[in-house]
mmCIF file of C-alpha atoms in Angstrom:
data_model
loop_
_atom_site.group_PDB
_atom_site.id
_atom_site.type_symbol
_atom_site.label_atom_id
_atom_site.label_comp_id
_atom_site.label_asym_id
_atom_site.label_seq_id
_atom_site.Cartn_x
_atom_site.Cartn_y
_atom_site.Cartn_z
ATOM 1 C CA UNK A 891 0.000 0.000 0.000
ATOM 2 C CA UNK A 892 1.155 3.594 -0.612
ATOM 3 C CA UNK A 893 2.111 5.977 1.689
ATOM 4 C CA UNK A 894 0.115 9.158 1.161
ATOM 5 C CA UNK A 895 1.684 12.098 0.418
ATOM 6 C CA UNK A 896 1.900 14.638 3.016
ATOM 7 C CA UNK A 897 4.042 16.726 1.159
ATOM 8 C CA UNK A 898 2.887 20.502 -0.611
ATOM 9 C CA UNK A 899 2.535 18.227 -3.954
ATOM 10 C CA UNK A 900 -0.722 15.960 -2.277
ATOM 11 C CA UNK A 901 -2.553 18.686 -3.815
ATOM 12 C CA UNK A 902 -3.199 17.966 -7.150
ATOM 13 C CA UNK A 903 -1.925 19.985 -10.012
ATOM 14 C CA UNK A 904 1.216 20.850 -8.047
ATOM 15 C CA UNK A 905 4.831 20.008 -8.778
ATOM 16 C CA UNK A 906 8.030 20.497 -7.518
ATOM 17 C CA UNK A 907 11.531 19.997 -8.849
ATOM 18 C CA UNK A 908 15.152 20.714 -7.658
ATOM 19 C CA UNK A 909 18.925 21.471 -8.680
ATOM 20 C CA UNK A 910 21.022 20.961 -5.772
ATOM 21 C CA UNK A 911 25.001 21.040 -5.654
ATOM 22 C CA UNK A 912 26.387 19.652 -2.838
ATOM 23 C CA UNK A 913 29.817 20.681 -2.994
ATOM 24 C CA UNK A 914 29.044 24.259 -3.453
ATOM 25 C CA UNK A 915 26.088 24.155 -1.499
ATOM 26 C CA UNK A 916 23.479 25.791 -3.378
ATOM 27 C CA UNK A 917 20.488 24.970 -5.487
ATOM 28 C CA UNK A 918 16.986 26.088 -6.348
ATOM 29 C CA UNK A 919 13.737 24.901 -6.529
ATOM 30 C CA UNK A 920 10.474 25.258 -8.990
ATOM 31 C CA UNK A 921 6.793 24.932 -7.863
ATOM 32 C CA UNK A 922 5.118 24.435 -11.716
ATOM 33 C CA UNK A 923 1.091 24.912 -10.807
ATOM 34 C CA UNK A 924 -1.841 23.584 -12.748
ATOM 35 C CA UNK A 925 -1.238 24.264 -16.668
ATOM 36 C CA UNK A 926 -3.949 26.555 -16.914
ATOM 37 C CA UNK A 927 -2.129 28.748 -13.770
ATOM 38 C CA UNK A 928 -2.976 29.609 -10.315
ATOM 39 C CA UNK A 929 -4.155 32.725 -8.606
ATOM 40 C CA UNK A 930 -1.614 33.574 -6.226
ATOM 41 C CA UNK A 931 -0.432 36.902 -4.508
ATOM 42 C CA UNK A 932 2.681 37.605 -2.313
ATOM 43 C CA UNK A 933 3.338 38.833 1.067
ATOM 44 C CA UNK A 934 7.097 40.986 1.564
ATOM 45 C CA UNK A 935 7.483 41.602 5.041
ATOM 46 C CA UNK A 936 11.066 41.150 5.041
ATOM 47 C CA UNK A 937 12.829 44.336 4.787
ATOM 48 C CA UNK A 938 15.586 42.692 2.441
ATOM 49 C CA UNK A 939 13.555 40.788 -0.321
ATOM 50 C CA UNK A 940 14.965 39.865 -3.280
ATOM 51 C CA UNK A 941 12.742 39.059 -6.231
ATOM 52 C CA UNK A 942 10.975 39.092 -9.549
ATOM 53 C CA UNK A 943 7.485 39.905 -10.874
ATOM 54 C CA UNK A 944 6.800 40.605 -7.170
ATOM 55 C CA UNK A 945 4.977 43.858 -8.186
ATOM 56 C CA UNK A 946 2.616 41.681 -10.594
ATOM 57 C CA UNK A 947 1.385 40.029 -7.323
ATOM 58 C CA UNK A 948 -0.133 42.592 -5.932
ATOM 59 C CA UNK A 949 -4.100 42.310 -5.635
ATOM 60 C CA UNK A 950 -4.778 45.363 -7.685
ATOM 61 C CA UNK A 951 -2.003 44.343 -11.011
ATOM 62 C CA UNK A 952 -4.051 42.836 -13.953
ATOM 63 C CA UNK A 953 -2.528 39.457 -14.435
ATOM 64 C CA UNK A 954 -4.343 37.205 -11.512
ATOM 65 C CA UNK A 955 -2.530 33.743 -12.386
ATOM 66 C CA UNK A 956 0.895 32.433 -12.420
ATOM 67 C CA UNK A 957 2.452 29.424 -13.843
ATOM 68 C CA UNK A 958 5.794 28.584 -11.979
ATOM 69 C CA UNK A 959 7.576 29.689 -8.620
ATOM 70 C CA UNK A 960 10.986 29.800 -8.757
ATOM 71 C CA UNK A 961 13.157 29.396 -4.473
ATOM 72 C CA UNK A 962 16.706 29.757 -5.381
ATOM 73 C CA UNK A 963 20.072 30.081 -3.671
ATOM 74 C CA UNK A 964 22.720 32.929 -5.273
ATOM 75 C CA UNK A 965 21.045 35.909 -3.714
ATOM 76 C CA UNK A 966 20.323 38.499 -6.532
ATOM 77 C CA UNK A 967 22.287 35.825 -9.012
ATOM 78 C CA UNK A 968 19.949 33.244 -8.827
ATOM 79 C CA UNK A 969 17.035 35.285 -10.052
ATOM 80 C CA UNK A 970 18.860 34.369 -13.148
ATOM 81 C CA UNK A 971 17.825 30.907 -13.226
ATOM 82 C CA UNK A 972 13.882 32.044 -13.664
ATOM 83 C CA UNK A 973 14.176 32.644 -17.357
ATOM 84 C CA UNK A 974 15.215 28.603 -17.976
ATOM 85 C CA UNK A 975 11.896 28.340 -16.293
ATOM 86 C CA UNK A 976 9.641 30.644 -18.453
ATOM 87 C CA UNK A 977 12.082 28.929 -21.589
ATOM 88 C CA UNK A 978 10.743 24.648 -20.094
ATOM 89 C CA UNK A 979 6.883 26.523 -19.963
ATOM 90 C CA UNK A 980 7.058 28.116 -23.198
ATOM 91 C CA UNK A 981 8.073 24.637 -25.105
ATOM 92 C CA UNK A 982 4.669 23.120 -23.210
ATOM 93 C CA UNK A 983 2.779 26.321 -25.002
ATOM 94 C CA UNK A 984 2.495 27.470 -20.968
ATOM 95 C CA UNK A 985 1.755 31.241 -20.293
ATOM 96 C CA UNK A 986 -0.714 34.012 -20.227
ATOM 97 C CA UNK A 987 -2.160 34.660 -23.279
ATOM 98 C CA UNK A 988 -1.827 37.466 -25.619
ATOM 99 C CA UNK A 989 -1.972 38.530 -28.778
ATOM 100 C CA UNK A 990 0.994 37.221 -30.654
ATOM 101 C CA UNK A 991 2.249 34.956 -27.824
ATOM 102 C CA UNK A 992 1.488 33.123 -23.971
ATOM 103 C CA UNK A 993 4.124 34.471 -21.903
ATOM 104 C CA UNK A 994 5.042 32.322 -18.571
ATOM 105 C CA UNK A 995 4.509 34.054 -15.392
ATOM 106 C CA UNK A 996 7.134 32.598 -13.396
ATOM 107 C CA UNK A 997 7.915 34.715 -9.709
ATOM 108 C CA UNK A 998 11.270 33.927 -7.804
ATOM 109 C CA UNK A 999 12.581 34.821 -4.342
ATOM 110 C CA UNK A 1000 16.274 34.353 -2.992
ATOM 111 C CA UNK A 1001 18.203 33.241 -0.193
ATOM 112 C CA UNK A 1002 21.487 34.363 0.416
ATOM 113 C CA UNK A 1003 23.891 31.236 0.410
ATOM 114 C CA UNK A 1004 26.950 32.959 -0.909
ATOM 115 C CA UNK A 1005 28.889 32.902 2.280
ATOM 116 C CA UNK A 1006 28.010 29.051 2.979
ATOM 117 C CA UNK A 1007 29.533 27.184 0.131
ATOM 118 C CA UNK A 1008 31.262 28.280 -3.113
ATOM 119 C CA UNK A 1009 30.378 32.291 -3.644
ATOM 120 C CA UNK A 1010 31.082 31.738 -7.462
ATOM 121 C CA UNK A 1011 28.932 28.884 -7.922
ATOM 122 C CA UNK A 1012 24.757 29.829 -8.328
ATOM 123 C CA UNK A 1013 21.648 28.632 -10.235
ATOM 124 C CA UNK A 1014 21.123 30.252 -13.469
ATOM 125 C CA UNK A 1015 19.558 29.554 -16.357
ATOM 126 C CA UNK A 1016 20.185 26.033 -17.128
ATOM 127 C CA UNK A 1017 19.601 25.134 -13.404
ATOM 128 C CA UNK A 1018 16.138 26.919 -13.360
ATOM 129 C CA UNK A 1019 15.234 24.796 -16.465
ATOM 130 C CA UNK A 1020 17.112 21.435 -14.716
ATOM 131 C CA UNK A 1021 14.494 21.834 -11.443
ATOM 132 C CA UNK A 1022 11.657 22.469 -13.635
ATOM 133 C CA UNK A 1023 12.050 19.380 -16.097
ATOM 134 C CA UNK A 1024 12.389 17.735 -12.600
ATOM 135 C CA UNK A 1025 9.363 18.214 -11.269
ATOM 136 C CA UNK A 1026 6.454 15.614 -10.397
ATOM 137 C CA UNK A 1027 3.793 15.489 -8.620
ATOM 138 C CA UNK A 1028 5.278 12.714 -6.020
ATOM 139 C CA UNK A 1029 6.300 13.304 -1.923
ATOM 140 C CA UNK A 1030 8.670 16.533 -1.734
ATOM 141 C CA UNK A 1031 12.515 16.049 -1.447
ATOM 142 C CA UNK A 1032 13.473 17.466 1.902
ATOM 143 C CA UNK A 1033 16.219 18.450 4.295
ATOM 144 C CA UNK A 1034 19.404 19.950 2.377
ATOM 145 C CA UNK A 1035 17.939 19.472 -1.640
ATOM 146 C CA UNK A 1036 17.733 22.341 -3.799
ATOM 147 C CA UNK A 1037 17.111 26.357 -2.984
ATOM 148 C CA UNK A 1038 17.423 25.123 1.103
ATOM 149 C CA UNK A 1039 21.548 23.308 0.416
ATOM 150 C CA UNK A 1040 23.195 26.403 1.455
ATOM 151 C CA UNK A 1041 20.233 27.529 4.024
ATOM 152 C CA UNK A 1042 21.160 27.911 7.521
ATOM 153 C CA UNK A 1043 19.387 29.288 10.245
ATOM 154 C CA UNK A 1044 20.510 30.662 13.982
ATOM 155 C CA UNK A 1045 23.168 33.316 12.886
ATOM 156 C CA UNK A 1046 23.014 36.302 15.224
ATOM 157 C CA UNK A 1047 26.250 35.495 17.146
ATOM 158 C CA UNK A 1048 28.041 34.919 14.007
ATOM 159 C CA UNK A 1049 29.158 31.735 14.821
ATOM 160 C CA UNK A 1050 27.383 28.802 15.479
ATOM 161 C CA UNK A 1051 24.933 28.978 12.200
ATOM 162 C CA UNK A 1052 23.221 25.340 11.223
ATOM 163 C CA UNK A 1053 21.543 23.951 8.859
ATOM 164 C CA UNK A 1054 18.220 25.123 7.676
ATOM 165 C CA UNK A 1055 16.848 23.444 4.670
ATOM 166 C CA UNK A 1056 14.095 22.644 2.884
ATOM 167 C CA UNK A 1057 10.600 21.471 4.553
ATOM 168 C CA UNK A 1058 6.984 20.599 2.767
ATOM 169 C CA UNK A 1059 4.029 19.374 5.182
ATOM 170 C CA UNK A 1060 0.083 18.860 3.791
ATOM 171 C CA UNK A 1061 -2.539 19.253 6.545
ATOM 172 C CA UNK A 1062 -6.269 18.241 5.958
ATOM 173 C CA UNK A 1063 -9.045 19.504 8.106
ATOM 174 C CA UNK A 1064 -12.563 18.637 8.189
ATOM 175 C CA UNK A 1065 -12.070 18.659 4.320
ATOM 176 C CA UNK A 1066 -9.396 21.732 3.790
ATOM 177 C CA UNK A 1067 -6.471 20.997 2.615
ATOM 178 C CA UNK A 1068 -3.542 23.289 2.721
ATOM 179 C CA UNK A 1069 -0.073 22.276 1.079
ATOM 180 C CA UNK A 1070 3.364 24.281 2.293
ATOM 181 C CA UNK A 1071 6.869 24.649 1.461
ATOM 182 C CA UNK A 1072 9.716 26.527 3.621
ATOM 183 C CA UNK A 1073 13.345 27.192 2.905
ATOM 184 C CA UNK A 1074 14.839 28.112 6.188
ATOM 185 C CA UNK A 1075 17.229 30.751 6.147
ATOM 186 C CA UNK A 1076 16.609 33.016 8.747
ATOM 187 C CA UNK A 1077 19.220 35.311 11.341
ATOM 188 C CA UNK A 1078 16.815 33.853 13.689
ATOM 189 C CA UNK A 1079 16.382 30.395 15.633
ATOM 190 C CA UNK A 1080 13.813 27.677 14.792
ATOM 191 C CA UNK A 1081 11.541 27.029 17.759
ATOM 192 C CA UNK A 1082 9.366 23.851 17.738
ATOM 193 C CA UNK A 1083 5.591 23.226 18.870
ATOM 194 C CA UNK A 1084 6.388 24.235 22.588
ATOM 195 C CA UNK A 1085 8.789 27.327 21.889
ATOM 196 C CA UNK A 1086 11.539 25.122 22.955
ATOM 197 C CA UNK A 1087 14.584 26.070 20.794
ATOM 198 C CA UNK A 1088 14.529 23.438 17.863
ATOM 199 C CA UNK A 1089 17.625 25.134 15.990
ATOM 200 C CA UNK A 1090 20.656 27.936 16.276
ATOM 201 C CA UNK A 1091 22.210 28.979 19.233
ATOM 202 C CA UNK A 1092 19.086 29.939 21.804
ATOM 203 C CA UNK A 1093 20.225 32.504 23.671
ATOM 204 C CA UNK A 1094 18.915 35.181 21.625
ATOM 205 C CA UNK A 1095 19.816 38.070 20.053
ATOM 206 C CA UNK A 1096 21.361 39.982 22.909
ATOM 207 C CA UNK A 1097 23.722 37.469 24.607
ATOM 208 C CA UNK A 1098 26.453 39.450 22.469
ATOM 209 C CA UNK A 1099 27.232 42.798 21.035
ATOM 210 C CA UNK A 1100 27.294 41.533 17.401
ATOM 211 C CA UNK A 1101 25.637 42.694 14.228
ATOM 212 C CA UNK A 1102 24.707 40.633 11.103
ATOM 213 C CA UNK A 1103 25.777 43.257 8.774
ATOM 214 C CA UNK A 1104 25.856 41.840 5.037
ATOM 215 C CA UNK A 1105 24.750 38.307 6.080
ATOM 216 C CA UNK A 1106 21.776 38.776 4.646
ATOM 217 C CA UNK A 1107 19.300 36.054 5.520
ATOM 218 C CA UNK A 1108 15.418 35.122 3.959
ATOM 219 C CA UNK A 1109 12.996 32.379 4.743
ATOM 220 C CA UNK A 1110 10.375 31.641 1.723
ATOM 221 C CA UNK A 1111 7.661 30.016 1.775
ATOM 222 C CA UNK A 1112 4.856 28.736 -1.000
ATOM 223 C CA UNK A 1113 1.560 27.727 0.178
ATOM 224 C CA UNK A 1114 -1.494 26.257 -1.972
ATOM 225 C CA UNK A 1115 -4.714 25.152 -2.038
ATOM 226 C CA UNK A 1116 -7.096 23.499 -3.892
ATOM 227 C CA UNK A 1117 -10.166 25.574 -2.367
ATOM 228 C CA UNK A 1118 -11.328 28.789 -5.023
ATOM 229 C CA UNK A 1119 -9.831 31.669 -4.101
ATOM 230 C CA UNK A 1120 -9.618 35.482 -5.462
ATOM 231 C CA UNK A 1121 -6.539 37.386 -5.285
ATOM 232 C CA UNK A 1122 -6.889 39.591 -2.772
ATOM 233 C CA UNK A 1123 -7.427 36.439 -0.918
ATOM 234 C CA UNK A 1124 -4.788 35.253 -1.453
ATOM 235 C CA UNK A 1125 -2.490 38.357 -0.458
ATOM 236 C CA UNK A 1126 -4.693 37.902 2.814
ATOM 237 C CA UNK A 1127 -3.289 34.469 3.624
ATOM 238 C CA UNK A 1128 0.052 35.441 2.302
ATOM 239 C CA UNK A 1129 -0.095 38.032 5.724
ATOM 240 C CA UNK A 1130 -1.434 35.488 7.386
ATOM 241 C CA UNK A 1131 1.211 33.132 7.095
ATOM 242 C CA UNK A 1132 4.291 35.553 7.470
ATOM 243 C CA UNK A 1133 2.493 36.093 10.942
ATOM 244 C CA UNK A 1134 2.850 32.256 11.638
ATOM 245 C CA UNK A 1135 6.927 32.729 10.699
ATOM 246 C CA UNK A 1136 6.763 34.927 13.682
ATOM 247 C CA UNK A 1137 5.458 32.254 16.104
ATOM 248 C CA UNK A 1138 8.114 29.432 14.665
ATOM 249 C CA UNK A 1139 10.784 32.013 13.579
ATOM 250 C CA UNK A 1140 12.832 34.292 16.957
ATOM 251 C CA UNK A 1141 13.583 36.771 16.164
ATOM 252 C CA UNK A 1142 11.752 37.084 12.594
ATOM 253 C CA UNK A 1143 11.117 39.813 10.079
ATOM 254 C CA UNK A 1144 15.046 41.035 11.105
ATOM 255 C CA UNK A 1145 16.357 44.033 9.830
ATOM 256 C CA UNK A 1146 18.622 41.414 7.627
ATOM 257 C CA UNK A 1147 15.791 38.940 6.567
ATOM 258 C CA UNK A 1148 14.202 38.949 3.316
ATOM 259 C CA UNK A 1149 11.243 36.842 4.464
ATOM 260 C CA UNK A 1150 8.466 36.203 1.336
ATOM 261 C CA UNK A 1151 5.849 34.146 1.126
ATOM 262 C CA UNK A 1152 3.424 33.022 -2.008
ATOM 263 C CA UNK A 1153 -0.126 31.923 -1.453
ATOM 264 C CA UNK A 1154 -1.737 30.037 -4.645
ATOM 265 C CA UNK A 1155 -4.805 28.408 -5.405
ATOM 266 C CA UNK A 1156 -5.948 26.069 -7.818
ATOM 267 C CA UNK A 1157 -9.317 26.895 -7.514
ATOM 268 C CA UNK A 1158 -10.358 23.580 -8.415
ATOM 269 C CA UNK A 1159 -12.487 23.127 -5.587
ATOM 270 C CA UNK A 1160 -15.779 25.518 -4.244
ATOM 271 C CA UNK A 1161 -14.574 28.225 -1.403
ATOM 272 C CA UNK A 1162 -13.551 27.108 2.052
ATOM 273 C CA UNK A 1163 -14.375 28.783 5.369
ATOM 274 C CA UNK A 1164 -12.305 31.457 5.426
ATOM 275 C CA UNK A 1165 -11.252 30.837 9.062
ATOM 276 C CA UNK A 1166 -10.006 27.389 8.825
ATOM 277 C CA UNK A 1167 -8.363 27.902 5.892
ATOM 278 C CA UNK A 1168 -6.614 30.678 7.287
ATOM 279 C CA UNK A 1169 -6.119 28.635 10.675
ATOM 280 C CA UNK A 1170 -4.823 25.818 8.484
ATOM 281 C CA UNK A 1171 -2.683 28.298 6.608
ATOM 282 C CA UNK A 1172 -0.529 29.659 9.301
ATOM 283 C CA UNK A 1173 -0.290 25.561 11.522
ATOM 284 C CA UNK A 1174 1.259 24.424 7.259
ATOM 285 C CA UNK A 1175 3.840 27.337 7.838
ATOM 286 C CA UNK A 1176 4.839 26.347 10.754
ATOM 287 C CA UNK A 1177 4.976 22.345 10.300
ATOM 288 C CA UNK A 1178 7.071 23.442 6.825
ATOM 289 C CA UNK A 1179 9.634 25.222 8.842
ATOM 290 C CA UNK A 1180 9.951 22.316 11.728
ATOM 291 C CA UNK A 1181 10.090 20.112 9.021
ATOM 292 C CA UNK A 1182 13.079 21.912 7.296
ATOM 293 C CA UNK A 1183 15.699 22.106 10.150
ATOM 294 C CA UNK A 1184 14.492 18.046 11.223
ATOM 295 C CA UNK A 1185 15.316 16.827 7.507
ATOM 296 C CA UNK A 1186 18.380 18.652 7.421
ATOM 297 C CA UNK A 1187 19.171 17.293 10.786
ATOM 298 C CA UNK A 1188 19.803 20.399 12.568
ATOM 299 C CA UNK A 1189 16.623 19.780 15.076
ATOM 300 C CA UNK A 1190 17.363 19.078 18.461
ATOM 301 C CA UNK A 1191 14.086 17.701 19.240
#
């Protein structure tokens, strides 16, 4: 018998691929939605994002749906590796449609990984296509696999950084069903289902005078759903959910964290009650960072 899926990908329609390389310890991931798109929005609370077609998420741009989400290591690099994912999309006649052409939507974020492995070495192109041709629709690769190889989590002190990684969860609820992914990057420490310190150092940000500086540091984070949803819903749960990094994330939202999360539905199925989907929302963010640090075997509990 099977094992179900209790990955983002148990919700049909989604896939997700990855590039990793170990040795220089970055990689980068691709969410590919439904062919006929998803309607998604974005929430940027991180005061050092880095991205593309950001702006197009917001609630009041035109274009509702997008095709593709590209996570990638590099920093400001790996945006690079989004246009080998429009290129795999375009080939499967994937895009929105207009007059002489369907042009893929495809959104990225970045992590900065430079410092962790090989500062030379980043997705581009040819890796953004790689992850996307990839992708399938079976249980999520976790731990230390594609945009979360370099991600590391608990850096304040400067010293004494570990792994973050890459975590996926699916939660069901009286028929709502909520898929997540996380890539764990934060200044920040991990803290698990009691607030007990799950990873980094745990003795917060004040045990020493030290500042971050250029260490720049993200966590991202797709979430989908089956259940019909407009855009400015989804921007709604996209809040929503960076408010759940700040009850699994301490300290979040840092001054040196470019924290970003996607929300994307289907809408293959009617509505769902709008609290418990929300509710559902922010427990998948959570579960998708725990996840993360315990499949890259940084969790101490």
């Amino acid at each position: 018998m099977t094992a179900p899926n209790l990955t983002l990908t148990g919700i049909p329609g989604f896939q997700v691929g990855h590039w990793t390389d170990v040795q220089a310890r970055t990689g980068c991931t691709v969410l590919l939605c439904p062919p006929g798109g998803a309607v998604a929005s974005a929430s940027f609370l991180g005061p050092s994002p880095g991205t593309r077609e950001g702006i197009l998420l917001a609630p009041e741009k035109k274009v509702e749906r997008i095709h593709a989400l590209l996570l990638t290591g590099g920093s400001a690099y790996g945006l690079a590796a989004a246009a080998g994912v429009v290129r795999f999309l375009e080939e499967r006649g994937i895009g929105h449609e207009t007059p002489w052409a369907r042009v893929p939507i495809v959104p990225a974020a970045v992590i900065y990984d430079l410092g962790v492995g090989r500062a030379d070495v980043r997705p581009g192109e040819r890796e953004g296509e790689l992850a996307a041709r990839a992708a399938h629709s079976g249980p999520v690769r976790r731990g230390l696999v594609g945009a979360g190889t370099g991600a590391t989590a608990g850096k304040y002190l400067g010293t004494g950084a570990v792994p973050g990684g890459l975590g996926s969860v699916l939660l069901e609820r009286h028929g709502v069903r909520v898929g997540a992914l996380a890539v764990v990057n934060p200044i920040g420490d991990v803290l698990d289902e009691q607030g007990r310190v799950l990873a980094g150092p745990g003795v917060g940000p004040g045990a020493v005078a030290f500042t971050p500086g250029e260490v720049e540091s993200t966590t991202l984070v797709a979430v989908v759903t089956e259940h019909t949803l407009t855009k400015a819903d989804c921007r709604r749960l996209a809040d929503a959910a960076q408010a759940a990094l700040a009850r699994v994330i301490h300290p979040s939202h840092t001054f040196w964290d470019g924290d970003s999360v996607f929300m994307m539905s289907s809408c293959a199925l009617p509505p769902a009650d709008p609290l418990l989907l929300g509710a559902l929302v922010q427990e998948a963010v959570c579960a998708a960072v725990r996840d993360a640090v315990r499949m890259s075997g940084a969790g101490t509990a």
